[in-house]
XYZ file of C-alpha atoms in Angstrom:
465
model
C 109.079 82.082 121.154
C 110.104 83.542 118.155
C 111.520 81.850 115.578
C 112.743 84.516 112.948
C 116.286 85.845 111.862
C 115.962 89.776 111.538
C 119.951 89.919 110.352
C 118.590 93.168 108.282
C 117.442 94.799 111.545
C 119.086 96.975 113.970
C 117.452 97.929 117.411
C 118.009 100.930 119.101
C 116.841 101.600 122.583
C 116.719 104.422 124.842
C 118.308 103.952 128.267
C 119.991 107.770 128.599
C 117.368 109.134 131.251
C 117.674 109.543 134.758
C 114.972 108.968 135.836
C 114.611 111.883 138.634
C 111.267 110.465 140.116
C 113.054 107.559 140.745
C 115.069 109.758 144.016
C 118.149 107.119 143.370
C 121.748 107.364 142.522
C 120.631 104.362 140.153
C 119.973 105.185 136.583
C 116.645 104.270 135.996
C 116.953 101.409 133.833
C 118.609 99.644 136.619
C 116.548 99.548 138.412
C 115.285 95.515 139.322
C 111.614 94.174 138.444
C 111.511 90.676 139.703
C 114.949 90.393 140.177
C 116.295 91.748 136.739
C 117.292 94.946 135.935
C 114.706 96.999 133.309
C 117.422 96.894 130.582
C 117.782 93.596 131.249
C 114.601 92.453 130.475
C 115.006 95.221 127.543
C 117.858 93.600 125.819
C 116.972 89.611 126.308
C 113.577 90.608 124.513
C 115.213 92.161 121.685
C 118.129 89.398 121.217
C 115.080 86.905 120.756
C 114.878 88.785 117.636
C 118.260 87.859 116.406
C 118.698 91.332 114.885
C 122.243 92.450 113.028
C 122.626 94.702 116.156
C 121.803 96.533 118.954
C 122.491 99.960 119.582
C 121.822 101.472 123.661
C 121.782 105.025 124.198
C 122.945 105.992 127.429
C 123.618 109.328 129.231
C 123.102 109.755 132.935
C 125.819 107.890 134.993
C 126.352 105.442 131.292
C 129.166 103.659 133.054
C 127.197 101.905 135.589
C 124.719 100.616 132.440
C 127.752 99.626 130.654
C 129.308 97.794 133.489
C 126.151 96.177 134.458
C 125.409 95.017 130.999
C 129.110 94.028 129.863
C 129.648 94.149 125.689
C 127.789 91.547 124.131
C 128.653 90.936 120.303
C 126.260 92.426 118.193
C 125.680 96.003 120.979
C 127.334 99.159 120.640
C 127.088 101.965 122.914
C 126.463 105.506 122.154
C 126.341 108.413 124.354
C 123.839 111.137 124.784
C 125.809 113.709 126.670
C 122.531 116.035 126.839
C 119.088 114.904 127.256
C 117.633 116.856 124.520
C 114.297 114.603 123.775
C 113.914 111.113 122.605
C 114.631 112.221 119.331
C 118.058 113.975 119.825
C 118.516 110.500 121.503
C 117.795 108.175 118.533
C 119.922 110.568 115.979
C 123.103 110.161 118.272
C 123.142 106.515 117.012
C 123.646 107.788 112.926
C 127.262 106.622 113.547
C 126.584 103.296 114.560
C 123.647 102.018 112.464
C 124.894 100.795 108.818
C 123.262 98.350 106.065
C 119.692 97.503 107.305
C 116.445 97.676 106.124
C 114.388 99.128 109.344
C 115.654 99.991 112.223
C 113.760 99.193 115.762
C 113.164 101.799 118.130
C 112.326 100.518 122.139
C 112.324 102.068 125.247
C 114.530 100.744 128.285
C 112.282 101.286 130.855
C 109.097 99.025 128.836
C 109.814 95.780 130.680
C 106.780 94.127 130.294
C 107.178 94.467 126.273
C 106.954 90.987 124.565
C 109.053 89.849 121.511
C 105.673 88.639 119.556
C 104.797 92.325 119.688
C 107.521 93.362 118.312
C 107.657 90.675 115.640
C 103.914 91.615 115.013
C 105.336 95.374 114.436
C 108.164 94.402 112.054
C 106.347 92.191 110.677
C 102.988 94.701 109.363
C 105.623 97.288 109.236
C 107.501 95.702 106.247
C 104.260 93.751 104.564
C 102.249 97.841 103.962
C 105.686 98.619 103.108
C 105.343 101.757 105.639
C 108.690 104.555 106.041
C 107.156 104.335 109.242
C 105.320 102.233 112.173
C 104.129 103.340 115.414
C 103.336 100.768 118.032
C 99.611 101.936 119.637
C 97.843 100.859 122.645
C 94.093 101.672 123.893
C 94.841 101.264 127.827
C 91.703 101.709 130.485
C 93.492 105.562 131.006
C 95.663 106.988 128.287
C 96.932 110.113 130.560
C 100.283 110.821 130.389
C 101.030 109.148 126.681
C 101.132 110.838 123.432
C 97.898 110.611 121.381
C 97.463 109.211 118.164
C 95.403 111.875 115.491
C 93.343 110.320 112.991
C 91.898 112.493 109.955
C 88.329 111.688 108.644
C 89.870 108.303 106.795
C 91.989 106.984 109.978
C 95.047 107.413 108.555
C 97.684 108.807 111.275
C 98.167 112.461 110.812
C 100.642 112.976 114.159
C 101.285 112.166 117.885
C 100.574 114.748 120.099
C 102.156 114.463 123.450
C 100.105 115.216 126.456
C 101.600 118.203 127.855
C 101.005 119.855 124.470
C 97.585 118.083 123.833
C 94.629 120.427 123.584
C 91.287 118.979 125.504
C 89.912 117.518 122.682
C 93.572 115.879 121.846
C 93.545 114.354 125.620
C 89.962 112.692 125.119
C 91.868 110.202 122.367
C 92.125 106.857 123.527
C 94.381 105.374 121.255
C 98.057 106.189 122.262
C 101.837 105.821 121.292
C 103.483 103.026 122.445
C 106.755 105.006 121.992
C 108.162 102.595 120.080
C 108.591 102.373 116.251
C 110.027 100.711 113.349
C 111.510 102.834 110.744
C 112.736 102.477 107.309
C 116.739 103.015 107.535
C 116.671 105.689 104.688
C 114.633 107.599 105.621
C 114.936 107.590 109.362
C 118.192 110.224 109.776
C 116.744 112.617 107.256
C 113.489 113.577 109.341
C 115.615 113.373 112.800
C 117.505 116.007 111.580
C 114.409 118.064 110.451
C 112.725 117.748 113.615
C 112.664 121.176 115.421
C 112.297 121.447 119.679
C 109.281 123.831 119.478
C 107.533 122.674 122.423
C 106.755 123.375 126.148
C 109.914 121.257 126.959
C 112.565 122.494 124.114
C 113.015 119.023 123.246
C 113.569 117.025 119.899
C 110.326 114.684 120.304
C 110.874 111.594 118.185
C 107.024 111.568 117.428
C 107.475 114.334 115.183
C 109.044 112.202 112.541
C 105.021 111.080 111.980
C 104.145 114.715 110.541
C 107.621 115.398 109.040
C 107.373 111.889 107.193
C 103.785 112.690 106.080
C 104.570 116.415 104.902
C 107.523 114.554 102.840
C 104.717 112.457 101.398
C 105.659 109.230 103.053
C 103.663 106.839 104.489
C 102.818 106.619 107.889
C 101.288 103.213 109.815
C 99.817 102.100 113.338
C 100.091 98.790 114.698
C 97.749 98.221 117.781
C 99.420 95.609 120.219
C 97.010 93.146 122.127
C 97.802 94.070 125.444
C 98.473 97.667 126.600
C 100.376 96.779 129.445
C 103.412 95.641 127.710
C 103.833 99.583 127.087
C 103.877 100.297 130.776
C 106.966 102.508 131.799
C 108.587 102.877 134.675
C 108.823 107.259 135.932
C 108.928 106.356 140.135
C 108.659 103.428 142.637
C 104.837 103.114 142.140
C 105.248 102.137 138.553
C 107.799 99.911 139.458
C 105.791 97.847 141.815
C 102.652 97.783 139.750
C 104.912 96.782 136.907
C 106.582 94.700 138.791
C 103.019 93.371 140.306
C 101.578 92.667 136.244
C 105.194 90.623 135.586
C 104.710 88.261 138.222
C 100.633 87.756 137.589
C 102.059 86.416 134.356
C 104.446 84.502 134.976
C 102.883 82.313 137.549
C 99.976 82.011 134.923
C 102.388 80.884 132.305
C 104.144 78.457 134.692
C 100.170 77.025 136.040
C 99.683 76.219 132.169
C 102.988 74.473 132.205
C 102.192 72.256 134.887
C 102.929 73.948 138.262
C 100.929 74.231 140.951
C 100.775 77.353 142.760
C 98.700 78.053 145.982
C 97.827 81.586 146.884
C 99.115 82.978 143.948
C 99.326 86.605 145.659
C 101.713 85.638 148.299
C 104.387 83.824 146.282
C 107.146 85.815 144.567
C 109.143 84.059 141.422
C 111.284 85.580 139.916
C 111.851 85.754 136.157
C 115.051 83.951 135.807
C 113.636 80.674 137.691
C 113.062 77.359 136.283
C 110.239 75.400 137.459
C 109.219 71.439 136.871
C 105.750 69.711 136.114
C 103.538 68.476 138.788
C 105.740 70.974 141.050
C 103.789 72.528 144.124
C 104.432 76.012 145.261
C 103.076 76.666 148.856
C 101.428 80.236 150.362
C 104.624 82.717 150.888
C 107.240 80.853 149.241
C 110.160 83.295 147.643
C 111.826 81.565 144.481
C 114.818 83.912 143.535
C 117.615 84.558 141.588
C 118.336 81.411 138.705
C 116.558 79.398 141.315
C 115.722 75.562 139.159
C 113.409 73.371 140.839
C 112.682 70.128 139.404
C 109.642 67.430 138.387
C 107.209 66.801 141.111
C 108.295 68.978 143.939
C 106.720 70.661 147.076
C 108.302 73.860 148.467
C 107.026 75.489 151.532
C 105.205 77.191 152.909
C 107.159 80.432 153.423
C 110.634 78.595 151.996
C 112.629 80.725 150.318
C 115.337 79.814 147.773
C 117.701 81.542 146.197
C 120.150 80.752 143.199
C 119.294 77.273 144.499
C 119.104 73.874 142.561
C 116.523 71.583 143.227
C 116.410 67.972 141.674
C 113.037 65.928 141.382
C 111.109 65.213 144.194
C 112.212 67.269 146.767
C 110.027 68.136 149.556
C 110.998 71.413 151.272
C 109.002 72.311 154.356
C 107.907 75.392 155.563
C 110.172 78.258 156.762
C 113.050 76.810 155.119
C 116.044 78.644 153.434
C 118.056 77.030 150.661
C 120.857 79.567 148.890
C 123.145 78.678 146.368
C 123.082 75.041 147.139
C 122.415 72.174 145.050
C 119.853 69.731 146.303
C 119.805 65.954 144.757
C 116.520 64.109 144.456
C 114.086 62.509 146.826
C 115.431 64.775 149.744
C 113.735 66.288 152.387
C 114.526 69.464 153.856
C 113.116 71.195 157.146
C 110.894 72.392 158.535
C 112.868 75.889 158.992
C 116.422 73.890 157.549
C 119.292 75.943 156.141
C 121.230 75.579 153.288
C 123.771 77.593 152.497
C 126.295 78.013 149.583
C 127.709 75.479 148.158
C 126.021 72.856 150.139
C 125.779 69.428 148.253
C 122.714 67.373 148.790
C 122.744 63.762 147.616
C 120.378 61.642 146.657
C 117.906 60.594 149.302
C 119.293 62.679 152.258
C 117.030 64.147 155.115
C 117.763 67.587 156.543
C 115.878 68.397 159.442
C 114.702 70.831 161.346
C 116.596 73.742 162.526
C 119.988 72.492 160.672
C 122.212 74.591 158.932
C 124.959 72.559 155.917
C 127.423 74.836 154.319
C 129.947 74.612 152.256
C 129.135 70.769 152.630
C 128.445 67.183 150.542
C 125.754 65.201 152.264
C 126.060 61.595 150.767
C 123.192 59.571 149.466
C 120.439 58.858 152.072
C 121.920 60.191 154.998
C 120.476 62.024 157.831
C 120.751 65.242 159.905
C 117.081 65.716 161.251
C 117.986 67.848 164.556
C 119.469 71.040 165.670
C 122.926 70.680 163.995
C 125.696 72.424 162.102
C 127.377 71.416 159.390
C 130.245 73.412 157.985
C 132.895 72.727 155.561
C 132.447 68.850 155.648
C 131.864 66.114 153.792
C 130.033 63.056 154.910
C 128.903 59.703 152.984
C 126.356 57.870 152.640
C 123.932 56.134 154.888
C 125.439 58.587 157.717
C 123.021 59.427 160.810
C 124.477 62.690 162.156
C 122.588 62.794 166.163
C 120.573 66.263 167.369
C 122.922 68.791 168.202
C 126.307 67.393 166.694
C 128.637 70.437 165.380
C 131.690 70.187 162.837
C 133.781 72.473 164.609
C 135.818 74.657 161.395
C 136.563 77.751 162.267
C 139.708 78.518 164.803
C 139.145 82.338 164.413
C 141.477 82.569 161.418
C 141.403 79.656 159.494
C 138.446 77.032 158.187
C 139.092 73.521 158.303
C 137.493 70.559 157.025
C 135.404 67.395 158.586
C 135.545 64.047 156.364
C 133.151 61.442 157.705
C 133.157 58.630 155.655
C 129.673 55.742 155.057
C 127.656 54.586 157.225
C 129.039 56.534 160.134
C 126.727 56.984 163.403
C 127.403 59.989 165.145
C 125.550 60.555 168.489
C 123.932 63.473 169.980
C 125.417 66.468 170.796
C 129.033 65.525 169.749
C 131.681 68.182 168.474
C 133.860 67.095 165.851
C 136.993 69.745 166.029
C 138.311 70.120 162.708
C 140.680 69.241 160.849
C 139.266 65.636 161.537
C 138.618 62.152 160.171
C 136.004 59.316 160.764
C 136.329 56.443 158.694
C 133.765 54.299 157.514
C 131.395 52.060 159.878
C 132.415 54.492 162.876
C 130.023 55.052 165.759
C 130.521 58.088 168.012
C 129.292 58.426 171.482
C 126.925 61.130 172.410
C 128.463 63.905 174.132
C 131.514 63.424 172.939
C 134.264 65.432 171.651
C 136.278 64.344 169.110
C 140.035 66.337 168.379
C 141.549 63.295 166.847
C 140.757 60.876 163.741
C 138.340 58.323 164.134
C 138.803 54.831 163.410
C 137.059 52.619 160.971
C 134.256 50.296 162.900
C 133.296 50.115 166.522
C 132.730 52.804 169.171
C 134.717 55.927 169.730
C 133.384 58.423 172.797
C 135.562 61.054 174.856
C 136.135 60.586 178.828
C 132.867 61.830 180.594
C 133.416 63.090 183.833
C 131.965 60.902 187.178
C 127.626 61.848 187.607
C 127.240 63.041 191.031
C 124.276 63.597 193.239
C 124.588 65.625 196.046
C 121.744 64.909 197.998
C 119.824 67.971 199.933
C 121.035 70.468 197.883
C 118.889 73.241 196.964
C 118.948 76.258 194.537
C 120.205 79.575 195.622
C 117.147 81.607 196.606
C 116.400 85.238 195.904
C 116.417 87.820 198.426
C 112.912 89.102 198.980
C 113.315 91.755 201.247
């Protein structure tokens, strides 16, 4: 994690395109890997850098990036009304950018980029005293990136993008990143003398590298360590292979923390979770959302659990479903258990299987192990809720609420019919249904109607003719 205060930086990055591949009424940046959008990932990289500010260019459908995103402190928006090139896009934000040293160009759709790369390019950037730095990359197949030309001394002579490459331009490895780190002064001066003489009419922002060179500036290349922290996003295939390289690393980084994860190829976490040590993460499990799990858990197999809060210890069995609920420690949940938002879990409680809790406390160390729902209650501690018991809530237009107080034994298959009270020490009969409060102590049932036996009676029969 970075640990430097760039207040003499400014970012800029590029967020205007469409992104046409992408067949969506989404702007491309977006667009969700691992459950944030691109510019997401984008923008919490570049705050780790504490620059002065941060400058997004939009253009295609901008108001949907700008409500998505809000207005942070230090950002200001800026408007590419035509999609002229990347570097028509960087010059739009002349207005905006003010007092720094260098100013950081990034690309929205890069969201594998790291902040140490980025440190490592400000940092080599401003030590050879460069006007500017390139960020290059030697990937296993360089098609479709602009190519970095050497001359006979390896100094950088231009970027050549692919669709103007000639053959022998196409056979260089080493390629542009797209992003760069520019000296403030002299950045505006050469966007302004780039021309659009190209196969696309567009105002390439890698033609700064010649411009800067014929102005007898100097030019630099910083190769990053890993060249698939450049990896764009053009369509849905480069989303899920991005997509597929985020979540390799990050369930490596979380294994090296201390996490446990079995079948790494079948579980999906996403990268806003939270994740304890000695934690175990079964085959299939789905972590999602700001999903926190705790010390020395075991979730799954196939649980999934979303914006869901796990304290140590929990066990969650397989084919469970926990959403926006908060779970305390030592609890066991499932097999296939649902929680649902807003559920409360104490301490020590047992949730078994096939039960649904919403909108619910559970006290400390009580139980609901069978076939039950629980809606809109709240029940102490040391309860034992009986298979098949429902808190009746909902009249069709209004939700009410179930108080059960400690140590309260409710029997099988009872119906409590809110709005209803059991007080403490209460035992309910199975079978029962309950309409009216329940008193503290001994044993409250509903009338049962007489058992009868009719004796010789048989079932109806079908007619087989």
């Amino acid at each position: 994690m970075t640990t430097h205060h760039y207040s003499d930086l400014q970012v800029c990055v590029l967020a205007a395109g469409k992104g046409k591949r992408m067949r969506s009424n989404l702007p491309k940046v977006l667009h969700k890997v691992l459950g944030r959008a691109m510019i997401d990932h984008i923008l919490h990289t570049v705050e780790l850098l504490r620059p002065k500010g941060i400058a997004v260019v939009t253009g295609h459908a901008s108001e949907l990036v700008r409500e998505h995103v809000g207005q942070p402190a230090n950002l200001e928006w800026v408007i590419q009304d035509k999609q002229l090139g990347t570097g028509h896009a960087v010059k739009q934000c002349e207005k905006v950018i003010r007092d720094v040293r260098d100013v950081l160009i990034v690309c929205g759709d890069t969201p594998l980029l790291q902040v140490e790369t980025l440190e490592k390019l400000v940092s080599e950037h401003r030590q050879s005293a460069s006007d500017v730095t390139v960020l290059t990359a030697n990937p296993a197949n360089p098609f479709g990136y602009g190519r970095i030309v050497r001359d006979e001394n390896g100094h950088v002579t231009s970027i050549v993008e692919e669709k103007d490459a000639s053959d022998s331009e196409r056979s260089i490895t080493e390629v542009s990143s797209g992003i760069y780190c520019v000296r403030y002064e002299v950045l505006f001066a050469l966007l302004h003398a780039i021309g659009n003489r190209n196969a696309q009419g567009e105002y390439y922002l890698p033609d700064i590298v010649p411009l800067a060179l014929n102005a007898g500036q100097s030019v630099e290349a910083v190769m990053m360590n890993d060249a698939d922290e450049m990896l764009g996003v053009n369509d849905r295939v480069h989303l899920a292979h991005v997509e597929d390289v985020m979540q390799k690393n990050i369930i490596q980084e979380w294994q090296r923390r201390g996490v446990t994860v079995e079948k790494p190829d079948t579980v999906r976490i996403e990268a806003g979770v939270s994740i304890g040590i000695d934690t175990v993460i079964q085959a299939g499990c789905y972590l999602i959302g700001s999903t926190t799990i705790g010390d020395g858990c075991r979730i799954g197999p196939n649980a999934v659990l979303v914006d869901a809060w796990l304290d140590d210890r929990v066990n969650v069995y397989a084919f469970s479903h926990i959403q926006g609920a908060a779970v305390g420690s030592n609890t066991q949940i499932g097999p296939y258990a649902r929680l649902r938002p807003e559920a409360r879990l104490d301490e020590g409680v047992h949730i078994g299987n096939f039960v649904e809790v919403k909108k619910s406390v559970v006290g400390t160390g009580s139980k609901i192990n069978h076939l039950t729902y629980i809606g809109d209650a709240s029940i102490g501690s040391d309860c034992n809720i009986g298979a098949g018991t429902i808190t009746c809530n909902y009249d069709g237009a209004n939700k009410f609420v179930t108080e059960i107080g400690d140590n309260v034994f409710v029997g099988s298959d009872t119906q409590l019919v809110a709005p209803v009270r059991v007080g403490d020490n209460a035992t309910i009969g199975a079978g029962s249904t309950i309409t009216r409060d329940v008193p503290t102590d001994g044993l409250t049932l509903s009338e049962r109607s007489t058992q009868k036996h009719i004796k010789g009676w048989k079932r109806p029969q079908k007619d087989k003719r």
